[in-house]
Amino acid sequence: MKKLLPIFIMLILSAIISFGYPLIVDSENSDINVDSYVNDAKITQKILGINETPKTIYKLYDAGELVGILANLDSINALLMDVYDMEFVETYPDSSIDLGSDLYLASEMSYYEFENVDEAICNYIKQKDAYTIEAYSIEFSDDNGVYANIFVQNLDIYQDALYKYLSFFVDADSLNVLLNNQSLPELNTYGTRDTSIQIVQNIKTSKVYAPSNEVYTTADQIFEYLKYGDNQQREYYTVQQYDTVAGVGSKNHGLSAKQIMDINSDVIKSVDQVLEEGMQLCVTYFTPPIDVVVTKENLKREAVYSTETLYIEDPTIREGKEEIRQQGEAGSQNALYEERWENGILVSGKLISSVVTIQPIQEIVARGTMVIPGVGTGTFRWPVDNPVISCAWGCYSGHRAIDIINAYERYGYIYAADRGTVITNAYQSINGNYMIIDHGNGFQTYYGHMNTPGYFAEGETVDKGDIIGQIGMTGSASGPHVHFFIMENGERRNPCNGFLDCY
């Protein structure tokens, strides 16, 4: 039994015995005599006699206090077997139980013969109803030592739960390859491939006996722990009419559609799933006891812009007028990025290589002055670098714009989508710091949630690609992004409908 703690005490009259003298007990001077009782025991127990030779006895303690002295260790073993068969065998097959964590046995040598109170001791244990079950300890540690620990019934259900959790961040086929220390095929088309997956912390497993009420017995219980640890706080959102998965995320802490799907994987199976009005969705993202780091390669097509517009003087053009001699056009390149994702969140990316596939065409404008003209080209560039649409047009009811983030620099620059004149640089409670540029040709562009007021004053002219501000989340925003739309002759337009290449 695992809790036998040998405790050797000085044997009575050891000096006399060591010199071969017979045992002599003076009943008048001894502290403990025949027919006395064991001191400070929870169960009343007599001392029946004194033996000529010592024998091993077993004392049961409860939180350091003596319960009683066993006559036969087999009585405890029989009790544990009976309790296991009656209470634990179905939930914990092929296992065993032991005494509760506060109960322990200590062995020592004694000359005394004690009254048999094994039945009373067993009844005491039954009343405590505290047992430990054979289980596995899962210990989480980092450079500062162990910071979390759980008990699981067996390692199979733990591995099933861990695999299911890792599948949030890497699809099943890729995960199997990476877990076998193999590599996925090189990218030969646009998209991503996973190159590695790693759990930052150390995980150690060992066989132990644990309190039965602390042991996880199903993979679902372990899965929930891997998602949220000991955090019991959850925030919920009630789906409204016309809500989309992406819209729910955009309105709740700026979560992505995939994050909303992962959090609610029991009811949402696709980021394009139609949501029912009144659904209760959890919007608390994972607070896991482990950090899962995935590295990916992302091959994508990017717009490549020419150098600054070339302005040439033409004395035949009246001052302040212009003629476009060569229309500027964006080119494109294949760009390969290495990305780092932590717990499903993109935290960094760096360009590994790029190949220009279509050369950009520089715009050439003839004008009669060196002042940058305020009339736009009629074509538009992305207002941020590394653009990703976090909330598309109509991703929730009333959202008549596209929300754009910089995938690798949350608070990166905002660029003028075309040249023109700043007509508004102000603040509004919903869209925060915002700017409107009039392009002098029927078009206007709107930039919302700027981190600070725009860099150009009202009335100033800007060129296409000028830095006009910084991405932010002023006003009503759950994360840094640019609220962007185009006005054409007074009508609001979706920038992805013929204006930007929203690939």
Short mmCIF file of C-alpha atoms in Angstrom, two decimals:
data_model
loop_
_atom_site.label_atom_id
_atom_site.label_comp_id
_atom_site.label_asym_id
_atom_site.label_seq_id
_atom_site.Cartn_x
_atom_site.Cartn_y
_atom_site.Cartn_z
CA MET A 1 0.00 0.00 0.00
CA LYS A 2 1.44 3.30 -1.11
CA LYS A 3 0.82 5.18 2.11
CA LEU A 4 2.81 2.95 4.48
CA LEU A 5 5.30 5.35 5.99
CA PRO A 6 7.83 3.46 8.11
CA ILE A 7 8.26 5.35 11.35
CA PHE A 8 10.79 3.78 13.64
CA ILE A 9 10.71 4.81 17.26
CA MET A 10 12.97 3.93 20.09
CA LEU A 11 12.00 0.51 21.35
CA ILE A 12 11.01 0.23 24.99
CA LEU A 13 13.90 -0.73 27.19
CA SER A 14 16.15 -1.07 24.13
CA ALA A 15 19.24 -0.66 26.23
CA ILE A 16 18.26 -3.57 28.45
CA ILE A 17 17.45 -5.80 25.49
CA SER A 18 20.69 -4.94 23.75
CA PHE A 19 22.56 -6.32 26.76
CA GLY A 20 20.47 -9.47 26.83
CA TYR A 21 18.48 -8.76 30.02
CA PRO A 22 14.89 -9.97 30.24
CA LEU A 23 12.03 -7.53 29.84
CA ILE A 24 10.90 -6.22 33.22
CA VAL A 25 7.80 -4.04 33.58
CA ASP A 26 7.05 -2.27 36.84
CA SER A 27 3.28 -1.77 36.77
CA GLU A 28 3.47 0.94 39.39
CA ASN A 29 6.13 3.04 37.61
CA SER A 30 5.23 2.45 33.91
CA ASP A 31 3.35 5.17 32.07
CA ILE A 32 1.34 2.58 30.13
CA ASN A 33 0.17 -0.61 31.79
CA VAL A 34 -1.89 -3.60 30.80
CA ASP A 35 -5.58 -2.68 30.58
CA SER A 36 -4.61 0.95 29.94
CA TYR A 37 -5.89 2.75 26.84
CA VAL A 38 -4.02 4.14 23.84
CA ASN A 39 -3.46 7.83 24.48
CA ASP A 40 -5.08 10.51 22.25
CA ALA A 41 -6.66 8.03 19.80
CA LYS A 42 -9.99 8.88 18.19
CA ILE A 43 -11.16 5.30 18.78
CA THR A 44 -11.04 3.89 22.33
CA GLN A 45 -8.55 1.02 22.34
CA LYS A 46 -7.13 -1.03 25.21
CA ILE A 47 -3.59 -2.26 25.72
CA LEU A 48 -4.06 -5.98 26.44
CA GLY A 49 -0.52 -7.05 27.27
CA ILE A 50 3.21 -6.83 26.69
CA ASN A 51 5.03 -9.22 24.37
CA GLU A 52 8.53 -10.56 24.90
CA THR A 53 9.53 -9.58 21.37
CA PRO A 54 8.44 -6.56 19.37
CA LYS A 55 6.25 -6.82 16.28
CA THR A 56 5.21 -4.45 13.49
CA ILE A 57 2.03 -2.46 14.11
CA TYR A 58 0.13 -0.12 11.81
CA LYS A 59 -1.33 3.16 13.03
CA LEU A 60 -4.01 5.01 11.07
CA TYR A 61 -3.79 8.81 11.17
CA ASP A 62 -6.28 11.43 10.01
CA ALA A 63 -4.64 14.80 9.31
CA GLY A 64 -1.92 13.96 11.82
CA GLU A 65 -4.26 12.70 14.58
CA LEU A 66 -4.19 9.04 15.61
CA VAL A 67 -7.39 7.16 14.76
CA GLY A 68 -6.44 3.71 16.03
CA ILE A 69 -4.02 0.78 15.74
CA LEU A 70 -4.84 -2.03 13.32
CA ALA A 71 -4.70 -5.68 14.33
CA ASN A 72 -4.59 -6.83 10.69
CA LEU A 73 -3.68 -4.78 7.66
CA ASP A 74 -5.82 -7.06 5.50
CA SER A 75 -8.99 -5.51 6.96
CA ILE A 76 -8.14 -2.18 5.27
CA ASN A 77 -7.34 -3.93 2.00
CA ALA A 78 -10.64 -5.81 2.13
CA LEU A 79 -12.52 -2.56 2.82
CA LEU A 80 -10.91 -0.83 -0.13
CA MET A 81 -11.74 -3.73 -2.45
CA ASP A 82 -15.38 -3.73 -1.33
CA VAL A 83 -15.74 0.04 -1.75
CA TYR A 84 -14.11 -0.13 -5.20
CA ASP A 85 -16.48 -2.89 -6.35
CA MET A 86 -19.55 -1.03 -5.07
CA GLU A 87 -18.74 2.58 -6.01
CA PHE A 88 -15.91 2.87 -8.53
CA VAL A 89 -15.62 -0.20 -10.74
CA GLU A 90 -17.99 1.08 -13.46
CA THR A 91 -16.43 4.54 -13.76
CA TYR A 92 -12.85 3.36 -13.19
CA PRO A 93 -12.55 -0.17 -14.62
CA ASP A 94 -9.28 -2.06 -14.13
CA SER A 95 -8.18 0.38 -11.47
CA SER A 96 -7.77 0.51 -7.70
CA ILE A 97 -8.42 2.90 -4.84
CA ASP A 98 -6.60 3.92 -1.69
CA LEU A 99 -7.27 5.96 1.43
CA GLY A 100 -8.14 9.63 1.20
CA SER A 101 -5.33 12.14 1.11
CA ASP A 102 -5.73 13.07 4.81
CA LEU A 103 -5.67 9.42 5.92
CA TYR A 104 -2.39 7.56 6.08
CA LEU A 105 -0.85 4.52 7.73
CA ALA A 106 2.43 4.50 9.60
CA SER A 107 4.30 1.37 10.70
CA GLU A 108 6.49 0.94 13.77
CA MET A 109 7.76 -1.75 16.15
CA SER A 110 5.98 -2.27 19.46
CA TYR A 111 6.00 -4.72 22.42
CA TYR A 112 2.39 -4.01 23.26
CA GLU A 113 -0.59 -6.15 22.36
CA PHE A 114 -3.61 -4.00 21.46
CA GLU A 115 -7.32 -4.63 21.47
CA ASN A 116 -8.69 -5.45 17.98
CA VAL A 117 -10.71 -2.42 16.84
CA ASP A 118 -10.33 -3.03 13.09
CA GLU A 119 -14.10 -2.93 12.53
CA ALA A 120 -14.36 0.46 14.26
CA ILE A 121 -11.43 1.79 12.22
CA CYS A 122 -13.07 0.59 8.98
CA ASN A 123 -16.35 2.21 9.99
CA TYR A 124 -14.47 5.45 10.63
CA ILE A 125 -13.02 5.30 7.11
CA LYS A 126 -16.48 4.61 5.65
CA GLN A 127 -17.92 7.64 7.43
CA LYS A 128 -15.14 9.83 6.03
CA ASP A 129 -16.04 8.56 2.53
CA ALA A 130 -12.73 9.91 1.29
CA TYR A 131 -10.83 7.76 -1.15
CA THR A 132 -8.18 8.32 -3.78
CA ILE A 133 -8.36 6.61 -7.16
CA GLU A 134 -5.58 5.41 -9.40
CA ALA A 135 -5.19 8.08 -12.09
CA TYR A 136 -2.67 10.07 -14.11
CA SER A 137 -1.32 13.46 -13.17
CA ILE A 138 -0.89 15.98 -16.02
CA GLU A 139 1.57 18.61 -14.85
CA PHE A 140 2.12 21.90 -16.70
CA SER A 141 5.35 23.81 -16.08
CA ASP A 142 7.48 26.58 -17.52
CA ASP A 143 10.79 28.17 -16.58
CA ASN A 144 9.28 29.27 -13.27
CA GLY A 145 8.17 25.76 -12.32
CA VAL A 146 4.84 23.96 -12.14
CA TYR A 147 1.88 26.33 -12.52
CA ALA A 148 -1.03 23.93 -13.14
CA ASN A 149 -1.97 20.31 -12.60
CA ILE A 150 -4.95 18.09 -13.38
CA PHE A 151 -5.79 14.42 -12.86
CA VAL A 152 -7.23 12.27 -15.65
CA GLN A 153 -8.65 8.77 -15.58
CA ASN A 154 -6.35 7.55 -18.35
CA LEU A 155 -3.97 8.95 -20.91
CA ASP A 156 -6.14 7.98 -23.89
CA ILE A 157 -8.89 10.47 -23.07
CA TYR A 158 -6.27 13.15 -22.38
CA GLN A 159 -4.63 12.55 -25.77
CA ASP A 160 -8.04 12.63 -27.49
CA ALA A 161 -8.86 15.97 -25.85
CA LEU A 162 -5.44 17.46 -26.65
CA TYR A 163 -5.69 16.36 -30.28
CA LYS A 164 -9.16 17.92 -30.55
CA TYR A 165 -7.87 21.17 -29.06
CA LEU A 166 -4.84 21.32 -31.37
CA SER A 167 -7.19 20.76 -34.32
CA PHE A 168 -8.56 24.27 -33.72
CA PHE A 169 -5.26 25.66 -34.96
CA VAL A 170 -4.15 23.09 -37.54
CA ASP A 171 -6.46 20.96 -39.68
CA ALA A 172 -6.50 17.25 -38.92
CA ASP A 173 -4.51 16.13 -42.00
CA SER A 174 -1.77 18.68 -41.41
CA LEU A 175 -1.72 17.96 -37.68
CA ASN A 176 -1.07 14.25 -38.22
CA VAL A 177 1.83 15.06 -40.52
CA LEU A 178 3.41 17.59 -38.15
CA LEU A 179 2.98 15.37 -35.07
CA ASN A 180 4.94 12.70 -36.94
CA ASN A 181 7.76 15.21 -37.55
CA GLN A 182 7.10 15.31 -41.28
CA SER A 183 6.71 18.25 -43.64
CA LEU A 184 3.77 19.31 -45.75
CA PRO A 185 4.24 19.86 -49.51
CA GLU A 186 5.69 23.18 -50.67
CA LEU A 187 3.19 25.81 -51.74
CA ASN A 188 2.63 25.98 -55.49
CA THR A 189 -0.52 28.10 -55.42
CA TYR A 190 -1.96 30.88 -53.31
CA GLY A 191 -2.81 29.82 -49.79
CA THR A 192 -1.15 28.68 -46.59
CA ARG A 193 0.65 25.65 -45.30
CA ASP A 194 1.52 24.81 -41.71
CA THR A 195 5.22 24.31 -41.09
CA SER A 196 5.33 23.54 -37.37
CA ILE A 197 3.22 23.27 -34.23
CA GLN A 198 4.59 23.58 -30.72
CA ILE A 199 3.30 23.71 -27.17
CA VAL A 200 5.46 26.31 -25.43
CA GLN A 201 5.20 24.86 -21.93
CA ASN A 202 6.37 21.50 -20.61
CA ILE A 203 3.82 18.74 -19.96
CA LYS A 204 4.68 15.81 -17.67
CA THR A 205 2.51 12.77 -17.01
CA SER A 206 2.82 10.36 -14.09
CA LYS A 207 0.70 7.70 -12.40
CA VAL A 208 -0.67 8.75 -9.01
CA TYR A 209 -3.56 8.31 -6.61
CA ALA A 210 -5.85 11.32 -6.61
CA PRO A 211 -9.09 12.38 -4.87
CA SER A 212 -11.90 10.82 -6.90
CA ASN A 213 -13.82 14.10 -7.14
CA GLU A 214 -10.82 15.80 -8.79
CA VAL A 215 -10.29 13.27 -11.58
CA TYR A 216 -11.44 14.09 -15.12
CA THR A 217 -13.21 11.01 -16.47
CA THR A 218 -14.17 12.15 -20.00
CA ALA A 219 -12.36 13.73 -22.92
CA ASP A 220 -14.97 16.52 -23.00
CA GLN A 221 -14.06 17.59 -19.45
CA ILE A 222 -10.36 17.73 -20.35
CA PHE A 223 -11.17 19.52 -23.63
CA GLU A 224 -13.03 22.24 -21.71
CA TYR A 225 -10.05 22.61 -19.34
CA LEU A 226 -7.62 22.96 -22.26
CA LYS A 227 -9.78 25.76 -23.68
CA TYR A 228 -10.29 27.78 -20.51
CA GLY A 229 -8.20 26.34 -17.67
CA ASP A 230 -9.74 27.25 -14.32
CA ASN A 231 -11.50 30.30 -15.77
CA GLN A 232 -15.25 29.92 -15.17
CA GLN A 233 -16.23 33.35 -16.53
CA ARG A 234 -18.09 33.35 -19.87
CA GLU A 235 -19.67 36.19 -21.83
CA TYR A 236 -22.60 35.45 -24.15
CA TYR A 237 -24.18 37.27 -27.06
CA THR A 238 -27.76 36.89 -28.32
CA VAL A 239 -27.88 36.64 -32.11
CA GLN A 240 -29.94 39.38 -33.75
CA GLN A 241 -31.71 39.30 -37.07
CA TYR A 242 -29.30 39.34 -40.06
CA ASP A 243 -26.24 38.69 -37.85
CA THR A 244 -23.43 36.73 -39.50
CA VAL A 245 -20.65 34.80 -37.81
CA ALA A 246 -18.17 37.50 -38.83
CA GLY A 247 -20.53 40.23 -37.67
CA VAL A 248 -20.92 38.66 -34.23
CA GLY A 249 -17.14 38.60 -33.88
CA SER A 250 -16.75 42.16 -35.12
CA LYS A 251 -19.23 43.40 -32.51
CA ASN A 252 -17.64 41.39 -29.69
CA HIS A 253 -14.00 42.22 -28.96
CA GLY A 254 -13.08 42.18 -32.66
CA LEU A 255 -13.01 38.38 -32.79
CA SER A 256 -12.64 36.76 -36.20
CA ALA A 257 -15.31 34.55 -37.71
CA LYS A 258 -13.10 31.50 -37.14
CA GLN A 259 -12.61 32.39 -33.49
CA ILE A 260 -16.39 32.63 -33.02
CA MET A 261 -16.74 29.27 -34.78
CA ASP A 262 -14.04 27.64 -32.60
CA ILE A 263 -15.49 28.98 -29.35
CA ASN A 264 -18.92 27.64 -30.33
CA SER A 265 -17.78 24.52 -32.19
CA ASP A 266 -20.73 22.55 -30.80
CA VAL A 267 -23.25 24.66 -32.75
CA ILE A 268 -21.26 26.48 -35.49
CA LYS A 269 -19.61 24.30 -38.13
CA SER A 270 -18.77 26.93 -40.76
CA VAL A 271 -17.87 30.61 -40.81
CA ASP A 272 -20.62 31.02 -43.44
CA GLN A 273 -23.29 29.29 -41.35
CA VAL A 274 -26.65 31.09 -41.22
CA LEU A 275 -27.36 32.03 -37.62
CA GLU A 276 -30.78 31.77 -36.05
CA GLU A 277 -32.11 34.84 -34.30
CA GLY A 278 -32.04 34.35 -30.53
CA MET A 279 -29.09 31.91 -30.49
CA GLN A 280 -26.84 32.29 -27.45
CA LEU A 281 -23.19 32.35 -28.51
CA CYS A 282 -20.18 32.45 -26.24
CA VAL A 283 -17.89 35.38 -27.08
CA THR A 284 -15.18 34.69 -24.50
CA TYR A 285 -12.04 33.60 -26.31
CA PHE A 286 -9.86 30.81 -24.99
CA THR A 287 -7.80 31.31 -21.81
CA PRO A 288 -5.82 28.06 -22.05
CA PRO A 289 -3.25 26.65 -19.61
CA ILE A 290 -0.93 26.05 -22.58
CA ASP A 291 0.20 28.21 -25.48
CA VAL A 292 0.01 26.58 -28.90
CA VAL A 293 2.33 28.20 -31.45
CA VAL A 294 1.85 27.42 -35.13
CA THR A 295 4.12 28.70 -37.87
CA LYS A 296 2.67 29.00 -41.36
CA GLU A 297 3.79 30.00 -44.80
CA ASN A 298 1.32 32.21 -46.65
CA LEU A 299 1.67 32.70 -50.39
CA LYS A 300 -0.56 35.49 -51.63
CA ARG A 301 -1.01 37.90 -54.50
CA GLU A 302 -0.36 41.51 -53.55
CA ALA A 303 -0.82 44.76 -55.37
CA VAL A 304 2.39 46.52 -56.33
CA TYR A 305 2.23 50.26 -56.77
CA SER A 306 4.44 52.34 -58.98
CA THR A 307 6.65 55.07 -57.73
CA GLU A 308 5.14 58.51 -57.21
CA THR A 309 3.11 60.00 -60.03
CA LEU A 310 5.35 61.69 -62.57
CA TYR A 311 4.33 65.31 -63.13
CA ILE A 312 5.56 67.09 -66.21
CA GLU A 313 5.06 70.73 -67.02
CA ASP A 314 3.15 71.61 -70.16
CA PRO A 315 2.99 75.33 -71.01
CA THR A 316 -0.10 74.74 -73.16
CA ILE A 317 -2.13 73.74 -70.07
CA ARG A 318 -3.63 76.53 -67.99
CA GLU A 319 -2.29 76.82 -64.44
CA GLY A 320 -4.26 74.59 -62.09
CA LYS A 321 -5.38 72.28 -64.90
CA GLU A 322 -4.08 68.81 -65.72
CA GLU A 323 -4.11 66.08 -68.31
CA ILE A 324 -3.37 62.42 -67.66
CA ARG A 325 -0.85 61.37 -70.29
CA GLN A 326 -0.44 57.83 -68.98
CA GLN A 327 -2.97 56.11 -66.73
CA GLY A 328 -1.34 54.52 -63.71
CA GLU A 329 -2.09 50.87 -63.03
CA ALA A 330 -1.17 48.69 -60.09
CA GLY A 331 0.90 45.62 -60.76
CA SER A 332 1.00 42.48 -58.67
CA GLN A 333 3.49 40.19 -57.00
CA ASN A 334 3.54 36.77 -55.44
CA ALA A 335 4.64 37.30 -51.85
CA LEU A 336 5.59 34.52 -49.43
CA TYR A 337 5.22 35.38 -45.75
CA GLU A 338 6.18 33.44 -42.64
CA GLU A 339 3.50 33.89 -39.99
CA ARG A 340 3.44 33.13 -36.28
CA TRP A 341 0.10 32.25 -34.72
CA GLU A 342 -0.38 31.91 -30.96
CA ASN A 343 -3.52 30.15 -29.77
CA GLY A 344 -5.17 30.84 -33.09
CA ILE A 345 -4.25 34.53 -33.19
CA LEU A 346 -1.88 35.96 -35.80
CA VAL A 347 0.84 37.79 -33.87
CA SER A 348 3.53 38.45 -36.48
CA GLY A 349 4.52 37.98 -40.09
CA LYS A 350 7.60 38.65 -42.16
CA LEU A 351 8.18 38.64 -45.89
CA ILE A 352 10.41 35.75 -46.97
CA SER A 353 10.44 36.31 -50.72
CA SER A 354 8.51 38.02 -53.50
CA VAL A 355 8.31 37.85 -57.27
CA VAL A 356 6.71 40.61 -59.32
CA THR A 357 4.34 39.02 -61.83
CA ILE A 358 2.89 42.17 -63.37
CA GLN A 359 4.90 45.38 -63.42
CA PRO A 360 3.02 48.47 -62.26
CA ILE A 361 2.55 51.34 -64.68
CA GLN A 362 3.57 54.75 -63.49
CA GLU A 363 1.03 57.47 -63.90
CA ILE A 364 2.15 60.49 -65.89
CA VAL A 365 0.28 63.75 -65.45
CA ALA A 366 0.87 66.95 -67.40
CA ARG A 367 0.10 70.12 -65.50
CA GLY A 368 0.75 73.80 -65.50
CA THR A 369 1.89 74.07 -61.87
CA MET A 370 3.97 72.13 -59.42
CA VAL A 371 1.11 71.99 -56.92
CA ILE A 372 -0.25 68.42 -56.61
CA PRO A 373 -3.59 68.39 -58.40
CA GLY A 374 -6.69 67.64 -56.37
CA VAL A 375 -8.48 65.61 -59.02
CA GLY A 376 -8.33 61.85 -58.57
CA THR A 377 -7.54 59.18 -61.11
CA GLY A 378 -10.80 57.30 -60.63
CA THR A 379 -8.91 54.19 -59.56
CA PHE A 380 -8.18 53.31 -55.95
CA ARG A 381 -5.47 51.61 -53.92
CA TRP A 382 -5.83 49.81 -50.58
CA PRO A 383 -5.72 52.30 -47.70
CA VAL A 384 -3.43 50.02 -45.60
CA ASP A 385 -0.52 47.63 -46.11
CA ASN A 386 -1.06 43.86 -45.77
CA PRO A 387 -4.83 44.36 -46.03
CA VAL A 388 -7.27 41.84 -44.54
CA ILE A 389 -11.02 42.50 -44.39
CA SER A 390 -12.09 41.79 -40.82
CA CYS A 391 -15.74 42.70 -41.37
CA ALA A 392 -17.11 42.76 -44.91
CA TRP A 393 -19.86 44.96 -46.27
CA GLY A 394 -23.04 43.88 -44.46
CA CYS A 395 -21.25 41.53 -42.03
CA TYR A 396 -23.81 42.74 -39.52
CA SER A 397 -27.01 44.70 -39.93
CA GLY A 398 -26.40 48.29 -41.03
CA HIS A 399 -22.67 47.82 -41.74
CA ARG A 400 -22.28 49.67 -45.03
CA ALA A 401 -18.49 49.72 -45.28
CA ILE A 402 -15.59 47.32 -45.11
CA ASP A 403 -13.39 47.10 -42.01
CA ILE A 404 -9.75 46.62 -43.01
CA ILE A 405 -6.83 45.61 -40.77
CA ASN A 406 -3.10 45.43 -41.39
CA ALA A 407 -2.38 41.74 -40.81
CA TYR A 408 1.13 42.35 -39.50
CA GLU A 409 1.01 45.84 -37.95
CA ARG A 410 -2.14 46.56 -35.99
CA TYR A 411 -1.55 50.31 -35.81
CA GLY A 412 0.10 50.78 -39.22
CA TYR A 413 -0.27 53.73 -41.58
CA ILE A 414 -3.39 54.72 -43.51
CA TYR A 415 -2.89 55.85 -47.11
CA ALA A 416 -5.00 58.06 -49.37
CA ALA A 417 -6.79 55.68 -51.76
CA ASP A 418 -6.55 58.31 -54.52
CA ARG A 419 -5.46 61.89 -54.77
CA GLY A 420 -7.84 64.67 -53.86
CA THR A 421 -8.68 67.33 -51.30
CA VAL A 422 -9.38 66.74 -47.62
CA ILE A 423 -12.87 68.09 -46.95
CA THR A 424 -13.42 66.64 -43.47
CA ASN A 425 -10.98 65.90 -40.63
CA ALA A 426 -13.11 65.51 -37.50
CA TYR A 427 -14.30 63.29 -34.66
CA GLN A 428 -17.60 61.46 -34.28
CA SER A 429 -18.72 59.27 -31.36
CA ILE A 430 -19.24 56.13 -33.44
CA ASN A 431 -16.44 56.29 -36.04
CA GLY A 432 -13.99 58.23 -33.87
CA ASN A 433 -11.36 60.27 -35.71
CA TYR A 434 -12.29 60.19 -39.39
CA MET A 435 -11.33 61.81 -42.66
CA ILE A 436 -13.15 62.34 -45.95
CA ILE A 437 -11.24 63.03 -49.17
CA ASP A 438 -13.03 64.54 -52.18
CA HIS A 439 -11.37 63.38 -55.37
CA GLY A 440 -12.87 66.08 -57.56
CA ASN A 441 -14.36 63.61 -60.03
CA GLY A 442 -17.57 62.52 -58.31
CA PHE A 443 -15.80 60.21 -55.84
CA GLN A 444 -15.15 60.61 -52.15
CA THR A 445 -13.45 58.16 -49.75
CA TYR A 446 -14.11 57.77 -46.03
CA TYR A 447 -11.57 56.59 -43.39
CA GLY A 448 -12.88 55.92 -39.86
CA HIS A 449 -11.49 54.99 -36.38
CA MET A 450 -8.13 56.72 -36.95
CA ASN A 451 -5.83 56.51 -33.94
CA THR A 452 -5.34 60.29 -33.96
CA PRO A 453 -6.77 63.10 -36.08
CA GLY A 454 -5.72 62.82 -39.71
CA TYR A 455 -2.36 64.26 -40.74
CA PHE A 456 -3.81 66.74 -43.29
CA ALA A 457 -6.01 69.73 -42.56
CA GLU A 458 -9.28 70.40 -44.33
CA GLY A 459 -8.59 72.08 -47.67
CA GLU A 460 -5.17 70.46 -48.17
CA THR A 461 -4.54 68.32 -51.24
CA VAL A 462 -3.11 64.80 -50.97
CA ASP A 463 -1.59 62.50 -53.50
CA LYS A 464 -2.52 58.88 -54.02
CA GLY A 465 -0.58 56.84 -51.45
CA ASP A 466 0.16 59.76 -49.12
CA ILE A 467 0.18 58.76 -45.45
CA ILE A 468 -2.90 60.48 -44.04
CA GLY A 469 -3.09 58.88 -40.57
CA GLN A 470 -2.71 55.78 -38.43
CA ILE A 471 -4.98 52.76 -37.92
CA GLY A 472 -6.82 52.98 -34.62
CA MET A 473 -9.96 52.08 -32.69
CA THR A 474 -11.33 55.46 -31.63
CA GLY A 475 -15.08 55.81 -31.34
CA SER A 476 -17.05 52.55 -31.16
CA ALA A 477 -14.61 49.83 -32.23
CA SER A 478 -13.63 46.51 -30.67
CA GLY A 479 -10.22 46.41 -32.34
CA PRO A 480 -7.93 48.57 -34.51
CA HIS A 481 -9.14 48.81 -38.12
CA VAL A 482 -10.09 51.27 -40.86
CA HIS A 483 -13.80 51.75 -41.54
CA PHE A 484 -13.62 52.41 -45.30
CA PHE A 485 -16.16 53.13 -48.03
CA ILE A 486 -16.42 55.02 -51.31
CA MET A 487 -19.03 57.61 -52.28
CA GLU A 488 -19.88 57.94 -55.98
CA ASN A 489 -22.01 60.95 -56.89
CA GLY A 490 -23.47 60.92 -53.38
CA GLU A 491 -24.17 57.17 -53.29
CA ARG A 492 -22.29 54.92 -50.87
CA ARG A 493 -20.45 52.09 -52.65
CA ASN A 494 -18.90 48.81 -51.51
CA PRO A 495 -15.17 49.19 -52.27
CA CYS A 496 -15.03 45.48 -53.17
CA ASN A 497 -17.52 45.97 -56.01
CA GLY A 498 -15.23 47.00 -58.82
CA PHE A 499 -12.96 49.40 -56.95
CA LEU A 500 -10.52 47.21 -55.00
CA ASP A 501 -9.21 43.76 -55.82
CA CYS A 502 -10.69 41.99 -52.78
CA TYR A 503 -9.04 38.64 -53.39
#
